[in-house]
């Protein structure tokens, strides 16, 4: 599953090969699954040091009813698969270099958010 996921991420531009030295390690774990489902690989990253250096910004969630009223009847609606949400949110281009990771097949940078 790792090779398939890596190839998919490289082909879709979510990851790029890199020679970066300031990497964090990648861990491969399986997502919890129902007994009949095939286990699915999840990549997580050891971001403890970065998380300790992060300024936490807390804000209340928006009123969902108000959000629904505002988007009702609009021409375009977007959707996000929340089961893989980290892998769908692009990083600010100037922050990509901070997403350098060590994988079993070499160093890469992630163009999308890292989970860790």
Short mmCIF file of N, CA and C in Angstrom, two decimals:
data_model
loop_
_atom_site.label_atom_id
_atom_site.label_comp_id
_atom_site.label_asym_id
_atom_site.label_seq_id
_atom_site.Cartn_x
_atom_site.Cartn_y
_atom_site.Cartn_z
N UNK A 1 0.82 -1.20 0.00
CA UNK A 1 0.00 0.00 0.00
C UNK A 1 0.86 1.26 0.00
N UNK A 2 2.05 1.20 0.61
CA UNK A 2 2.90 2.38 0.66
C UNK A 2 3.30 2.83 -0.75
N UNK A 3 3.77 1.90 -1.57
CA UNK A 3 4.23 2.26 -2.92
C UNK A 3 3.09 2.86 -3.74
N UNK A 4 1.91 2.28 -3.62
CA UNK A 4 0.74 2.80 -4.34
C UNK A 4 0.41 4.22 -3.88
N UNK A 5 0.40 4.44 -2.58
CA UNK A 5 0.09 5.77 -2.05
C UNK A 5 1.15 6.77 -2.47
N UNK A 6 2.42 6.41 -2.32
CA UNK A 6 3.51 7.30 -2.71
C UNK A 6 3.41 7.69 -4.18
N UNK A 7 3.21 6.71 -5.04
CA UNK A 7 3.11 6.99 -6.48
C UNK A 7 1.93 7.90 -6.79
N UNK A 8 0.81 7.68 -6.12
CA UNK A 8 -0.38 8.52 -6.32
C UNK A 8 -0.09 9.96 -5.89
N UNK A 9 0.53 10.13 -4.73
CA UNK A 9 0.81 11.48 -4.22
C UNK A 9 1.83 12.21 -5.10
N UNK A 10 2.83 11.49 -5.59
CA UNK A 10 3.80 12.11 -6.49
C UNK A 10 3.14 12.49 -7.82
N UNK A 11 2.30 11.61 -8.36
CA UNK A 11 1.64 11.87 -9.64
C UNK A 11 0.66 13.03 -9.57
N UNK A 12 0.01 13.21 -8.42
CA UNK A 12 -0.98 14.27 -8.28
C UNK A 12 -0.39 15.57 -7.73
N UNK A 13 0.91 15.60 -7.49
CA UNK A 13 1.56 16.82 -7.04
C UNK A 13 1.40 17.12 -5.56
N UNK A 14 0.89 16.17 -4.80
CA UNK A 14 0.77 16.41 -3.36
C UNK A 14 2.12 16.29 -2.66
N UNK A 15 2.98 15.42 -3.17
CA UNK A 15 4.34 15.28 -2.66
C UNK A 15 5.31 15.48 -3.81
N UNK A 16 6.52 15.93 -3.47
CA UNK A 16 7.61 16.05 -4.44
C UNK A 16 8.88 15.51 -3.79
N UNK A 17 9.70 14.85 -4.60
CA UNK A 17 10.99 14.38 -4.09
C UNK A 17 11.82 15.59 -3.69
N UNK A 18 12.69 15.42 -2.68
CA UNK A 18 13.44 16.55 -2.15
C UNK A 18 14.78 16.07 -1.62
N UNK A 19 15.71 17.01 -1.53
CA UNK A 19 16.99 16.72 -0.88
C UNK A 19 17.07 17.44 0.47
N UNK A 20 15.94 17.88 0.98
CA UNK A 20 15.89 18.62 2.25
C UNK A 20 16.52 17.82 3.38
N UNK A 21 17.16 18.53 4.28
CA UNK A 21 17.80 17.89 5.44
C UNK A 21 16.98 18.08 6.72
N UNK A 22 16.11 19.05 6.75
CA UNK A 22 15.32 19.36 7.96
C UNK A 22 14.00 18.59 7.94
N UNK A 23 14.10 17.28 7.92
CA UNK A 23 12.90 16.45 7.76
C UNK A 23 12.37 15.94 9.09
N UNK A 24 11.11 15.54 9.05
CA UNK A 24 10.49 14.83 10.18
C UNK A 24 10.18 13.41 9.70
N UNK A 25 10.21 12.44 10.61
CA UNK A 25 9.95 11.06 10.19
C UNK A 25 8.47 10.80 9.91
N UNK A 26 8.24 9.94 8.94
CA UNK A 26 6.90 9.49 8.60
C UNK A 26 6.65 8.15 9.28
N UNK A 27 5.44 7.96 9.76
CA UNK A 27 5.02 6.69 10.35
C UNK A 27 3.85 6.17 9.52
N UNK A 28 3.83 4.90 9.26
CA UNK A 28 2.72 4.30 8.52
C UNK A 28 1.90 3.47 9.50
N UNK A 29 0.64 3.81 9.62
CA UNK A 29 -0.28 3.06 10.49
C UNK A 29 -1.52 2.74 9.67
N UNK A 30 -2.27 1.77 10.12
CA UNK A 30 -3.50 1.44 9.42
C UNK A 30 -4.67 2.15 10.06
N UNK A 31 -5.55 2.70 9.23
CA UNK A 31 -6.76 3.34 9.72
C UNK A 31 -7.64 2.29 10.38
N UNK A 32 -8.34 2.67 11.44
CA UNK A 32 -9.30 1.73 12.03
C UNK A 32 -10.31 1.33 10.96
N UNK A 33 -10.70 0.08 10.96
CA UNK A 33 -11.63 -0.38 9.93
C UNK A 33 -12.62 -1.37 10.51
N UNK A 34 -13.68 -1.54 9.76
CA UNK A 34 -14.66 -2.56 10.13
C UNK A 34 -14.09 -3.93 9.76
N UNK A 35 -14.50 -4.97 10.45
CA UNK A 35 -13.91 -6.30 10.21
C UNK A 35 -13.93 -6.75 8.75
N UNK A 36 -14.95 -6.38 7.98
CA UNK A 36 -15.05 -6.85 6.59
C UNK A 36 -14.25 -5.99 5.62
N UNK A 37 -13.83 -4.78 6.04
CA UNK A 37 -13.10 -3.88 5.17
C UNK A 37 -11.61 -4.20 5.16
N UNK A 38 -10.98 -3.88 4.04
CA UNK A 38 -9.54 -4.03 3.92
C UNK A 38 -8.86 -2.88 4.69
N UNK A 39 -7.85 -3.16 5.52
CA UNK A 39 -7.17 -2.08 6.23
C UNK A 39 -6.56 -1.08 5.23
N UNK A 40 -6.64 0.21 5.56
CA UNK A 40 -6.13 1.25 4.68
C UNK A 40 -4.97 1.97 5.36
N UNK A 41 -3.91 2.20 4.60
CA UNK A 41 -2.71 2.83 5.13
C UNK A 41 -2.94 4.32 5.39
N UNK A 42 -2.49 4.78 6.54
CA UNK A 42 -2.53 6.21 6.88
C UNK A 42 -1.09 6.63 7.17
N UNK A 43 -0.69 7.73 6.57
CA UNK A 43 0.65 8.26 6.84
C UNK A 43 0.51 9.39 7.85
N UNK A 44 1.27 9.30 8.93
CA UNK A 44 1.30 10.35 9.95
C UNK A 44 2.76 10.74 10.16
N UNK A 45 2.96 11.92 10.70
CA UNK A 45 4.30 12.47 10.80
C UNK A 45 4.57 12.94 12.22
N UNK A 46 5.81 12.79 12.66
CA UNK A 46 6.19 13.18 14.02
C UNK A 46 6.40 14.69 14.06
N UNK A 47 5.34 15.42 14.34
CA UNK A 47 5.37 16.88 14.35
C UNK A 47 5.36 17.45 15.77
N UNK A 48 5.77 16.67 16.74
CA UNK A 48 5.72 17.13 18.13
C UNK A 48 6.51 18.42 18.35
N UNK A 49 7.71 18.50 17.79
CA UNK A 49 8.53 19.70 17.98
C UNK A 49 7.85 20.92 17.35
N UNK A 50 7.33 20.77 16.15
CA UNK A 50 6.64 21.88 15.49
C UNK A 50 5.38 22.27 16.26
N UNK A 51 4.65 21.28 16.74
CA UNK A 51 3.42 21.58 17.47
C UNK A 51 3.69 22.36 18.76
N UNK A 52 4.82 22.08 19.42
CA UNK A 52 5.18 22.81 20.64
C UNK A 52 5.49 24.27 20.34
N UNK A 53 5.89 24.56 19.11
CA UNK A 53 6.28 25.91 18.71
C UNK A 53 5.13 26.65 18.01
N UNK A 54 3.95 26.09 18.04
CA UNK A 54 2.81 26.66 17.33
C UNK A 54 1.98 27.52 18.27
N UNK A 55 1.63 28.71 17.81
CA UNK A 55 0.74 29.58 18.57
C UNK A 55 -0.68 29.10 18.30
N UNK A 56 -1.37 28.73 19.34
CA UNK A 56 -2.73 28.23 19.18
C UNK A 56 -3.71 29.39 19.06
N UNK A 57 -4.50 29.34 18.00
CA UNK A 57 -5.54 30.33 17.79
C UNK A 57 -6.88 29.63 17.95
N UNK A 58 -7.64 30.04 18.91
CA UNK A 58 -8.93 29.39 19.11
C UNK A 58 -10.04 30.38 18.78
N UNK A 59 -11.04 29.87 18.12
CA UNK A 59 -12.20 30.69 17.75
C UNK A 59 -13.42 29.78 17.77
N UNK A 60 -14.58 30.34 18.07
CA UNK A 60 -15.78 29.49 18.07
C UNK A 60 -16.13 29.06 16.64
N UNK A 61 -16.79 27.92 16.54
CA UNK A 61 -17.27 27.46 15.23
C UNK A 61 -18.36 28.40 14.75
N UNK A 62 -18.47 28.59 13.43
CA UNK A 62 -19.54 29.44 12.92
C UNK A 62 -20.90 28.77 13.12
N UNK A 63 -21.94 29.57 13.10
CA UNK A 63 -23.30 29.06 13.21
C UNK A 63 -23.63 28.29 11.93
N UNK A 64 -23.75 26.97 12.04
CA UNK A 64 -23.96 26.12 10.87
C UNK A 64 -25.24 26.50 10.12
N UNK A 65 -26.29 26.80 10.85
CA UNK A 65 -27.55 27.19 10.19
C UNK A 65 -27.35 28.45 9.34
N UNK A 66 -26.60 29.40 9.85
CA UNK A 66 -26.33 30.63 9.10
C UNK A 66 -25.50 30.32 7.85
N UNK A 67 -24.51 29.46 7.99
CA UNK A 67 -23.69 29.07 6.84
C UNK A 67 -24.56 28.41 5.78
N UNK A 68 -25.43 27.48 6.19
CA UNK A 68 -26.30 26.80 5.24
C UNK A 68 -27.23 27.77 4.53
N UNK A 69 -27.76 28.74 5.25
CA UNK A 69 -28.63 29.75 4.63
C UNK A 69 -27.86 30.57 3.59
N UNK A 70 -26.61 30.89 3.89
CA UNK A 70 -25.81 31.72 2.97
C UNK A 70 -25.45 30.97 1.70
N UNK A 71 -25.24 29.65 1.78
CA UNK A 71 -24.84 28.91 0.58
C UNK A 71 -26.03 28.32 -0.18
N UNK A 72 -27.19 28.29 0.44
CA UNK A 72 -28.38 27.73 -0.22
C UNK A 72 -28.68 28.53 -1.49
N UNK A 73 -28.89 27.82 -2.56
CA UNK A 73 -29.25 28.47 -3.81
C UNK A 73 -28.08 29.04 -4.59
N UNK A 74 -26.88 28.89 -4.11
CA UNK A 74 -25.71 29.40 -4.84
C UNK A 74 -25.43 28.49 -6.03
N UNK A 75 -24.75 29.04 -7.02
CA UNK A 75 -24.48 28.30 -8.24
C UNK A 75 -23.49 27.15 -8.01
N UNK A 76 -22.49 27.38 -7.17
CA UNK A 76 -21.46 26.37 -6.94
C UNK A 76 -21.42 25.99 -5.47
N UNK A 77 -21.20 24.71 -5.24
CA UNK A 77 -21.04 24.20 -3.88
C UNK A 77 -19.82 23.29 -3.91
N UNK A 78 -19.00 23.35 -2.88
CA UNK A 78 -17.84 22.47 -2.83
C UNK A 78 -18.06 21.42 -1.75
N UNK A 79 -17.30 20.36 -1.86
CA UNK A 79 -17.39 19.28 -0.87
C UNK A 79 -15.98 18.84 -0.51
N UNK A 80 -15.84 18.31 0.69
CA UNK A 80 -14.55 17.80 1.13
C UNK A 80 -14.78 16.47 1.83
N UNK A 81 -13.96 15.51 1.47
CA UNK A 81 -14.01 14.20 2.12
C UNK A 81 -13.26 14.32 3.44
N UNK A 82 -13.97 14.40 4.54
CA UNK A 82 -13.33 14.64 5.82
C UNK A 82 -12.52 13.45 6.32
N UNK A 83 -12.68 12.28 5.70
CA UNK A 83 -11.87 11.14 6.13
C UNK A 83 -10.42 11.31 5.72
N UNK A 84 -10.16 12.13 4.72
CA UNK A 84 -8.79 12.38 4.27
C UNK A 84 -8.57 13.88 4.13
N UNK A 85 -9.11 14.65 5.05
CA UNK A 85 -9.10 16.11 4.89
C UNK A 85 -7.69 16.69 4.87
N UNK A 86 -6.77 16.17 5.67
CA UNK A 86 -5.42 16.71 5.67
C UNK A 86 -4.78 16.58 4.28
N UNK A 87 -5.13 15.53 3.59
CA UNK A 87 -4.52 15.26 2.29
C UNK A 87 -5.17 16.04 1.16
N UNK A 88 -6.15 16.90 1.48
CA UNK A 88 -6.84 17.67 0.46
C UNK A 88 -6.61 19.17 0.59
N UNK A 89 -5.97 19.61 1.66
CA UNK A 89 -5.79 21.04 1.89
C UNK A 89 -4.36 21.42 1.51
N UNK A 90 -4.24 22.26 0.49
CA UNK A 90 -2.93 22.71 0.01
C UNK A 90 -2.28 23.66 1.02
N UNK A 91 -0.97 23.56 1.13
CA UNK A 91 -0.21 24.48 1.98
C UNK A 91 0.05 25.77 1.23
N UNK A 92 0.27 26.83 1.98
CA UNK A 92 0.72 28.08 1.38
C UNK A 92 2.07 27.79 0.73
N UNK A 93 2.27 28.17 -0.54
CA UNK A 93 3.51 27.80 -1.24
C UNK A 93 4.80 28.12 -0.48
N UNK A 94 4.86 29.25 0.20
CA UNK A 94 6.09 29.59 0.91
C UNK A 94 6.30 28.75 2.17
N UNK A 95 5.31 27.95 2.57
CA UNK A 95 5.44 27.08 3.74
C UNK A 95 5.76 25.63 3.37
N UNK A 96 5.75 25.31 2.09
CA UNK A 96 5.97 23.92 1.66
C UNK A 96 7.31 23.40 2.15
N UNK A 97 8.35 24.22 2.12
CA UNK A 97 9.67 23.76 2.55
C UNK A 97 9.68 23.30 4.01
N UNK A 98 8.72 23.75 4.80
CA UNK A 98 8.61 23.33 6.20
C UNK A 98 8.01 21.93 6.32
N UNK A 99 7.48 21.42 5.23
CA UNK A 99 6.83 20.11 5.22
C UNK A 99 7.76 19.04 4.65
N UNK A 100 9.03 19.12 4.97
CA UNK A 100 9.98 18.12 4.50
C UNK A 100 9.88 16.89 5.40
N UNK A 101 9.78 15.72 4.77
CA UNK A 101 9.58 14.48 5.51
C UNK A 101 10.54 13.40 5.02
N UNK A 102 10.85 12.48 5.91
CA UNK A 102 11.64 11.30 5.56
C UNK A 102 10.69 10.13 5.41
N UNK A 103 10.73 9.49 4.25
CA UNK A 103 9.87 8.34 3.98
C UNK A 103 10.76 7.11 3.75
N UNK A 104 10.18 5.93 3.67
CA UNK A 104 10.99 4.74 3.41
C UNK A 104 11.74 4.78 2.08
N UNK A 105 11.30 5.65 1.16
CA UNK A 105 11.93 5.69 -0.17
C UNK A 105 12.58 7.04 -0.46
N UNK A 106 12.93 7.79 0.57
CA UNK A 106 13.64 9.05 0.36
C UNK A 106 12.92 10.24 0.96
N UNK A 107 13.59 11.38 0.88
CA UNK A 107 13.02 12.61 1.43
C UNK A 107 12.08 13.26 0.42
N UNK A 108 11.01 13.85 0.95
CA UNK A 108 10.02 14.51 0.12
C UNK A 108 9.53 15.76 0.84
N UNK A 109 8.89 16.65 0.07
CA UNK A 109 8.16 17.76 0.67
C UNK A 109 6.70 17.56 0.31
N UNK A 110 5.84 17.94 1.23
CA UNK A 110 4.41 17.78 1.03
C UNK A 110 3.79 19.12 0.68
N UNK A 111 3.03 19.14 -0.41
CA UNK A 111 2.31 20.34 -0.84
C UNK A 111 0.98 20.46 -0.09
N UNK A 112 0.62 19.42 0.66
CA UNK A 112 -0.63 19.41 1.42
C UNK A 112 -0.32 19.32 2.91
N UNK A 113 -1.32 19.59 3.74
CA UNK A 113 -1.12 19.55 5.19
C UNK A 113 -0.67 18.16 5.64
N UNK A 114 0.14 18.15 6.67
CA UNK A 114 0.60 16.90 7.26
C UNK A 114 -0.23 16.58 8.49
N UNK A 115 -0.47 15.30 8.70
CA UNK A 115 -1.19 14.86 9.89
C UNK A 115 -0.18 14.31 10.88
N UNK A 116 -0.15 14.90 12.07
CA UNK A 116 0.80 14.39 13.04
C UNK A 116 0.79 15.11 14.34
#
